Coordinates of N, CA, C and O in Angstrom, one line a residue:
M1 N 3.7 41.8 43.4 CA 4.2 41.3 42.2 C 3.0 42.4 40.9 O 3.6 42.3 39.9
S2 N 2.9 43.9 41.4 CA 2.5 44.2 40.6 C 2.9 44.8 39.9 O 2.6 45.1 38.3
D3 N 3.4 45.3 39.8 CA 4.4 46.3 39.7 C 5.1 45.1 38.5 O 6.7 45.4 37.5
K4 N 6.1 43.4 39.0 CA 6.1 42.5 37.3 C 5.6 42.2 36.3 O 4.5 42.1 36.7
K5 N 6.8 42.6 35.7 CA 5.7 42.7 34.2 C 6.3 41.1 33.0 O 7.3 41.4 33.3
L6 N 5.6 40.9 32.8 CA 5.3 39.6 31.9 C 5.9 40.0 30.8 O 5.6 40.5 30.5
T7 N 7.0 39.4 30.9 CA 8.2 39.9 29.5 C 8.3 39.0 28.4 O 9.0 38.7 29.0
V8 N 8.2 38.8 27.2 CA 8.1 37.9 26.2 C 9.9 38.7 24.9 O 9.0 39.6 24.5
V9 N 10.6 38.0 25.0 CA 11.9 38.4 24.9 C 11.7 37.3 23.8 O 12.0 37.3 23.5
L10 N 12.0 38.8 22.2 CA 11.7 38.0 20.3 C 12.8 37.5 20.5 O 13.0 39.6 20.1
G11 N 13.8 36.5 20.1 CA 14.8 37.4 19.5 C 15.5 36.6 20.4 O 17.1 37.1 20.3
A12 N 15.4 36.0 21.4 CA 16.5 36.1 22.5 C 17.1 34.7 22.1 O 17.0 33.9 21.2
S13 N 18.4 35.1 22.6 CA 20.0 34.3 22.1 C 20.9 33.0 23.0 O 20.8 33.7 24.7
P14 N 21.0 31.6 23.6 CA 21.6 31.7 24.5 C 23.4 31.8 24.6 O 24.1 31.9 25.0
N15 N 23.5 32.7 22.6 CA 24.9 33.2 23.4 C 24.6 34.6 24.0 O 24.7 36.0 23.6
P16 N 26.2 34.3 25.4 CA 26.3 36.4 26.6 C 27.0 36.8 25.9 O 26.5 37.9 25.9
N17 N 27.2 37.3 24.2 CA 27.8 38.3 23.7 C 26.3 39.1 23.8 O 26.3 40.0 22.1
R18 N 25.2 38.8 23.5 CA 24.0 39.1 22.2 C 22.6 39.6 23.5 O 22.9 38.9 24.8
Y19 N 22.7 40.6 23.5 CA 21.2 42.1 24.0 C 20.6 41.4 24.7 O 19.7 41.3 25.7
S20 N 20.0 40.0 23.8 CA 19.0 39.6 23.8 C 19.0 38.5 25.5 O 18.8 39.1 26.3
Y21 N 21.4 38.0 25.8 CA 20.9 37.6 26.3 C 20.5 38.1 28.2 O 20.4 37.8 29.0
L22 N 21.7 39.8 27.6 CA 21.7 40.3 28.7 C 20.3 40.6 29.8 O 20.0 40.9 30.0
A23 N 18.9 41.0 28.8 CA 18.5 41.4 28.7 C 17.0 40.3 29.9 O 16.4 40.3 30.2
V24 N 17.8 39.3 29.1 CA 16.3 38.4 29.7 C 16.9 38.2 31.2 O 16.6 38.2 32.0
N25 N 18.4 37.8 31.4 CA 19.2 37.8 32.1 C 18.9 39.4 33.4 O 18.6 39.4 34.7
R26 N 18.9 40.6 33.1 CA 19.1 41.5 33.9 C 16.9 41.0 33.9 O 17.1 42.1 35.1
L27 N 16.4 41.2 33.2 CA 14.7 40.9 33.2 C 14.6 39.7 34.4 O 13.9 40.5 35.9
V28 N 15.5 39.5 34.9 CA 15.4 37.6 35.4 C 15.7 38.7 36.5 O 15.3 38.5 38.2
A29 N 16.5 39.5 37.1 CA 17.1 39.2 38.0 C 15.9 40.7 39.0 O 16.5 41.1 40.0
K30 N 15.7 41.5 38.1 CA 14.6 42.2 38.4 C 13.9 42.1 38.8 O 12.0 42.9 39.5
G31 N 13.9 40.7 38.7 CA 12.0 40.0 39.3 C 10.9 39.6 38.2 O 9.5 39.4 38.9
H32 N 11.2 40.2 37.3 CA 10.0 40.0 36.0 C 9.6 38.5 35.3 O 11.0 38.0 35.0
P33 N 8.8 38.2 35.5 CA 8.5 36.4 34.4 C 9.4 36.8 33.1 O 8.7 38.5 32.3
V34 N 9.4 36.2 32.3 CA 10.7 36.2 30.8 C 9.5 34.9 30.4 O 10.2 34.1 31.2
L35 N 9.1 34.8 29.2 CA 9.6 34.3 28.0 C 10.0 34.3 26.8 O 10.4 35.1 26.8
A36 N 11.3 33.5 26.5 CA 12.4 33.2 26.3 C 11.9 33.1 24.9 O 11.9 31.8 24.4
I37 N 11.8 33.3 23.8 CA 11.5 33.1 21.8 C 12.8 33.1 21.5 O 13.1 34.3 21.2
G38 N 12.7 32.1 20.7 CA 14.0 31.9 19.9 C 14.5 31.1 18.3 O 13.2 30.7 18.5
K39 N 15.5 31.0 18.1 CA 14.9 30.7 17.1 C 15.4 29.1 17.1 O 14.8 28.8 16.4
K40 N 15.9 29.1 17.9 CA 16.2 27.2 18.5 C 15.7 27.2 19.5 O 15.9 28.0 20.6
D41 N 15.6 25.9 19.8 CA 15.4 25.9 22.5 C 17.2 26.4 22.5 O 18.3 26.1 21.6
G42 N 17.2 27.0 23.9 CA 18.5 27.1 24.6 C 17.9 27.8 26.0 O 17.0 27.1 26.3
Q43 N 18.9 28.4 27.0 CA 18.9 28.2 27.8 C 19.5 29.5 27.6 O 20.9 29.7 27.6
I44 N 19.4 30.7 29.2 CA 19.3 31.2 29.4 C 19.9 31.5 30.5 O 18.4 31.7 31.1
G45 N 20.2 31.1 31.2 CA 21.0 31.4 33.2 C 19.4 29.8 33.5 O 19.7 28.4 32.5
D46 N 18.8 30.3 33.6 CA 17.3 29.5 34.9 C 15.8 29.8 33.9 O 15.5 29.0 33.6
T47 N 16.3 30.6 32.6 CA 15.4 30.9 31.1 C 15.5 29.8 30.7 O 16.7 30.6 29.8
P48 N 14.4 29.5 30.2 CA 14.4 28.6 28.8 C 14.0 29.2 27.5 O 13.6 30.3 27.9
I49 N 15.3 28.6 26.1 CA 13.9 30.0 24.7 C 13.3 27.7 24.5 O 14.2 27.5 24.3
T50 N 12.6 28.4 23.7 CA 11.6 27.7 22.7 C 11.2 28.8 21.6 O 11.8 29.5 21.6
K51 N 11.5 27.3 21.2 CA 11.4 28.0 19.1 C 9.6 28.7 19.5 O 9.1 29.1 18.4
D52 N 8.8 27.7 20.5 CA 7.4 27.9 20.7 C 6.8 28.9 20.4 O 7.1 29.9 20.1
H53 N 4.9 29.2 20.5 CA 4.7 30.2 20.7 C 4.0 30.0 21.6 O 2.2 29.6 21.4
P54 N 4.1 29.8 22.7 CA 2.6 29.8 24.2 C 2.1 30.9 23.4 O 2.2 32.2 23.2
L55 N 0.7 30.6 24.3 CA 0.3 32.4 24.2 C 0.2 32.7 25.6 O -1.1 32.0 26.1
P56 N 0.9 32.7 26.8 CA 0.5 32.7 28.0 C -1.0 34.6 28.9 O -0.4 35.3 27.4
E57 N -0.6 34.8 29.2 CA -1.8 35.0 29.6 C -1.7 36.7 30.7 O -0.9 36.6 30.6
N58 N -1.9 37.5 29.9 CA -1.5 39.0 31.2 C 0.8 39.2 30.4 O 0.9 39.6 31.4
V59 N 0.2 39.5 29.5 CA 1.7 39.9 28.5 C 1.7 41.9 27.9 O 0.3 41.8 28.6
D60 N 2.6 41.7 29.5 CA 3.2 43.6 29.9 C 3.7 44.0 28.6 O 3.2 44.8 27.6
T61 N 5.2 43.4 28.1 CA 5.7 43.5 27.2 C 6.6 41.8 26.1 O 6.1 42.1 26.6
V62 N 6.6 43.2 25.1 CA 7.4 42.0 24.4 C 8.3 43.4 23.9 O 8.4 44.3 23.0
T63 N 9.3 42.2 23.9 CA 10.6 43.4 23.5 C 11.4 42.9 22.5 O 12.2 41.5 22.7
L64 N 11.5 43.0 21.2 CA 11.8 43.1 20.0 C 13.0 42.3 19.9 O 14.2 44.0 20.2
Y65 N 14.2 41.8 19.9 CA 15.7 41.4 19.3 C 15.8 40.5 18.0 O 16.5 40.2 17.8
M66 N 14.6 41.3 16.8 CA 14.8 40.5 15.4 C 15.5 41.8 14.4 O 14.3 43.2 15.4
N67 N 15.7 41.4 13.8 CA 15.9 42.9 12.5 C 14.3 43.2 12.8 O 13.0 41.7 12.4
P68 N 13.9 44.1 11.5 CA 12.4 44.1 10.8 C 12.4 43.0 9.9 O 11.1 43.2 10.0
G69 N 13.4 43.0 9.2 CA 12.7 42.0 8.4 C 11.8 39.9 8.7 O 11.5 39.4 8.2
L70 N 13.0 39.8 10.3 CA 12.2 39.1 10.5 C 11.0 39.0 11.2 O 10.7 38.4 11.8
Q71 N 10.9 40.0 12.2 CA 9.6 40.6 12.3 C 8.2 39.6 11.9 O 7.1 39.6 12.4
K72 N 8.1 39.7 10.5 CA 6.9 40.3 10.6 C 6.6 38.3 10.6 O 5.4 38.3 10.6
E73 N 7.2 37.6 9.6 CA 6.7 36.1 10.8 C 5.7 36.0 12.1 O 5.3 34.6 12.6
Y74 N 6.1 36.9 12.7 CA 5.6 36.8 14.6 C 4.5 37.9 14.6 O 4.4 38.1 15.9
Y75 N 4.4 39.0 13.3 CA 2.6 39.8 13.4 C 1.6 38.9 14.4 O 1.0 39.6 15.5
D76 N 1.3 38.3 13.6 CA -0.4 37.6 14.0 C 0.8 37.1 15.8 O -0.7 37.4 16.6
Y77 N 1.8 36.5 15.9 CA 1.6 36.0 16.9 C 2.0 37.1 18.2 O 1.1 37.0 19.2
I78 N 3.5 38.5 17.6 CA 2.7 39.3 18.7 C 1.5 39.9 19.3 O 0.9 40.1 20.2
F79 N 0.5 40.1 18.1 CA -0.5 40.9 18.7 C -1.6 39.5 19.3 O -2.7 40.3 20.0
R80 N -1.6 38.1 18.7 CA -1.6 37.2 19.8 C -1.4 36.5 21.4 O -2.7 37.0 22.2
L81 N -0.5 37.3 21.4 CA 0.2 37.8 23.0 C -1.0 39.2 23.9 O -0.8 39.8 24.7
H82 N -1.5 40.4 23.2 CA -2.4 41.2 23.2 C -1.1 42.3 24.6 O -1.7 42.1 25.8
P83 N 0.4 41.9 24.4 CA 0.6 42.8 25.3 C 0.8 44.7 25.3 O -0.1 44.5 24.7
K84 N 1.2 45.1 26.7 CA 1.0 46.3 26.5 C 1.2 47.5 25.5 O 0.7 48.4 24.8
R85 N 2.9 46.7 25.9 CA 4.0 47.3 24.9 C 4.1 46.2 23.9 O 5.0 45.2 24.6
I86 N 5.6 47.1 22.7 CA 6.7 46.2 22.0 C 6.9 47.4 22.7 O 7.3 48.3 22.0
I87 N 8.4 47.1 23.3 CA 9.8 47.8 22.4 C 11.0 47.0 21.3 O 10.8 46.2 22.4
F88 N 10.6 48.0 21.2 CA 11.3 48.1 19.6 C 13.3 48.9 20.3 O 13.3 49.7 20.5
N89 N 13.6 47.6 19.7 CA 15.4 48.3 21.0 C 16.7 48.2 19.7 O 15.6 48.1 18.7
P90 N 17.3 49.1 19.7 CA 17.8 50.2 18.2 C 18.6 48.9 18.0 O 18.4 48.0 18.0
G91 N 18.2 49.2 15.9 CA 18.1 47.9 15.0 C 17.0 47.3 15.0 O 17.1 46.9 13.4
T92 N 16.1 47.3 15.2 CA 14.5 46.8 15.3 C 12.8 47.7 15.0 O 12.5 46.9 14.7
E93 N 14.1 49.2 15.0 CA 13.0 49.5 14.4 C 12.0 49.4 13.3 O 13.0 49.3 12.3
N94 N 10.0 49.3 12.4 CA 9.2 49.2 12.9 C 8.3 49.1 12.1 O 7.6 49.6 13.4
D95 N 8.3 51.0 11.7 CA 7.3 51.8 11.6 C 6.4 50.7 11.5 O 4.5 51.1 11.5
E96 N 6.2 50.1 10.6 CA 4.6 49.1 10.0 C 4.1 48.4 10.5 O 2.5 48.6 11.4
L97 N 5.4 47.9 11.7 CA 4.4 46.8 13.2 C 3.7 48.1 13.8 O 3.1 47.8 14.3
A98 N 4.5 49.4 14.1 CA 4.5 50.1 15.1 C 2.8 50.8 15.1 O 2.7 50.9 16.0
E99 N 2.9 50.9 13.8 CA 2.0 51.6 13.1 C 0.7 50.7 13.4 O -0.4 50.9 14.0
Q100 N 0.6 49.2 13.3 CA -0.3 48.0 13.5 C -0.9 47.9 15.0 O -2.0 47.5 15.5
A101 N 0.3 48.2 16.3 CA 0.5 48.7 17.1 C -0.5 49.1 17.5 O -2.0 49.3 18.2
E102 N 0.2 50.6 17.5 CA -1.0 51.6 18.0 C -2.6 51.4 17.2 O -3.1 51.5 18.7
S103 N -3.1 50.6 16.1 CA -4.1 50.8 15.6 C -4.7 49.4 16.4 O -6.4 49.4 16.5
K104 N -3.8 48.4 18.0 CA -5.0 47.5 18.3 C -4.6 48.5 20.2 O -4.8 47.6 20.8
G105 N -4.5 49.5 20.3 CA -4.6 50.1 21.5 C -2.9 49.7 22.5 O -2.8 49.5 23.2
I106 N -1.9 49.3 21.2 CA -0.5 48.3 21.9 C 0.3 49.6 21.4 O 1.1 50.2 20.9
E107 N 0.6 50.4 22.8 CA 2.1 51.4 22.4 C 2.5 50.3 22.1 O 4.2 49.1 22.8
P108 N 3.7 51.0 21.0 CA 4.5 50.8 20.4 C 6.3 51.9 21.5 O 6.3 52.8 21.5
V109 N 7.5 52.2 21.6 CA 8.4 52.3 22.0 C 10.3 51.9 21.9 O 9.9 51.0 21.4
E110 N 10.1 53.2 20.9 CA 11.6 52.6 20.5 C 12.3 53.6 22.1 O 12.5 54.7 22.2
A111 N 13.2 52.1 22.0 CA 14.4 52.0 23.7 C 14.8 50.7 23.7 O 14.8 49.8 22.9
C112 N 15.6 51.0 24.5 CA 16.5 50.3 25.0 C 16.1 49.7 26.4 O 15.9 50.2 27.1
T113 N 15.2 48.3 25.9 CA 15.5 47.2 27.3 C 16.0 47.8 28.3 O 16.1 48.0 29.3
L114 N 17.7 47.5 28.2 CA 18.4 47.7 28.9 C 18.4 48.7 29.5 O 19.1 48.8 31.0
V115 N 18.9 49.7 29.1 CA 19.0 51.3 30.0 C 16.9 51.3 30.2 O 18.2 51.6 31.6
M116 N 16.5 50.8 30.0 CA 15.4 51.0 30.7 C 15.1 50.4 32.4 O 14.9 51.4 33.7
L117 N 15.4 49.3 31.9 CA 16.2 48.4 33.8 C 16.8 49.1 34.1 O 16.7 49.6 35.7
S118 N 18.4 49.4 33.3 CA 18.9 50.7 34.1 C 18.0 51.9 35.2 O 18.8 52.1 35.6
T119 N 17.8 52.4 34.6 CA 17.7 53.7 34.7 C 15.5 54.2 35.8 O 15.8 54.6 36.4
G120 N 15.2 52.9 35.9 CA 14.3 51.9 37.1 C 13.0 53.3 36.1 O 11.8 53.4 36.3
Q121 N 13.7 53.3 34.4 CA 11.9 53.4 33.8 C 11.2 52.2 33.2 O 10.3 51.9 32.5
Y122 N 11.3 51.1 33.4 CA 11.1 49.6 32.8 C 9.4 49.7 33.3 O 8.3 49.4 32.9

């Protein structure tokens, strides 16, 4: 399990047409444990979506699927998770959050989680 990365998907949606939905499914298919957080409770396959803000230990990655305007209310939560990195998927790029993350020793990555998974870069 050492290569399996606990990933928090922020902006998870039960809509199969959303990239966050695809990301949760692909992360799970690759064996990564996932915590899916969305605007409302729901389900993606066997993975529950919660609107709560649990604080699991050993979070490797927070991957963002929400625009920068919506991210602000999650800054404190993200930092309390102490992730190793934050992935800013296309459309979620946020210099303010990236700079704050870097100052806290968290690697900001502008990339696509789906591409990273499919190319073995995750």
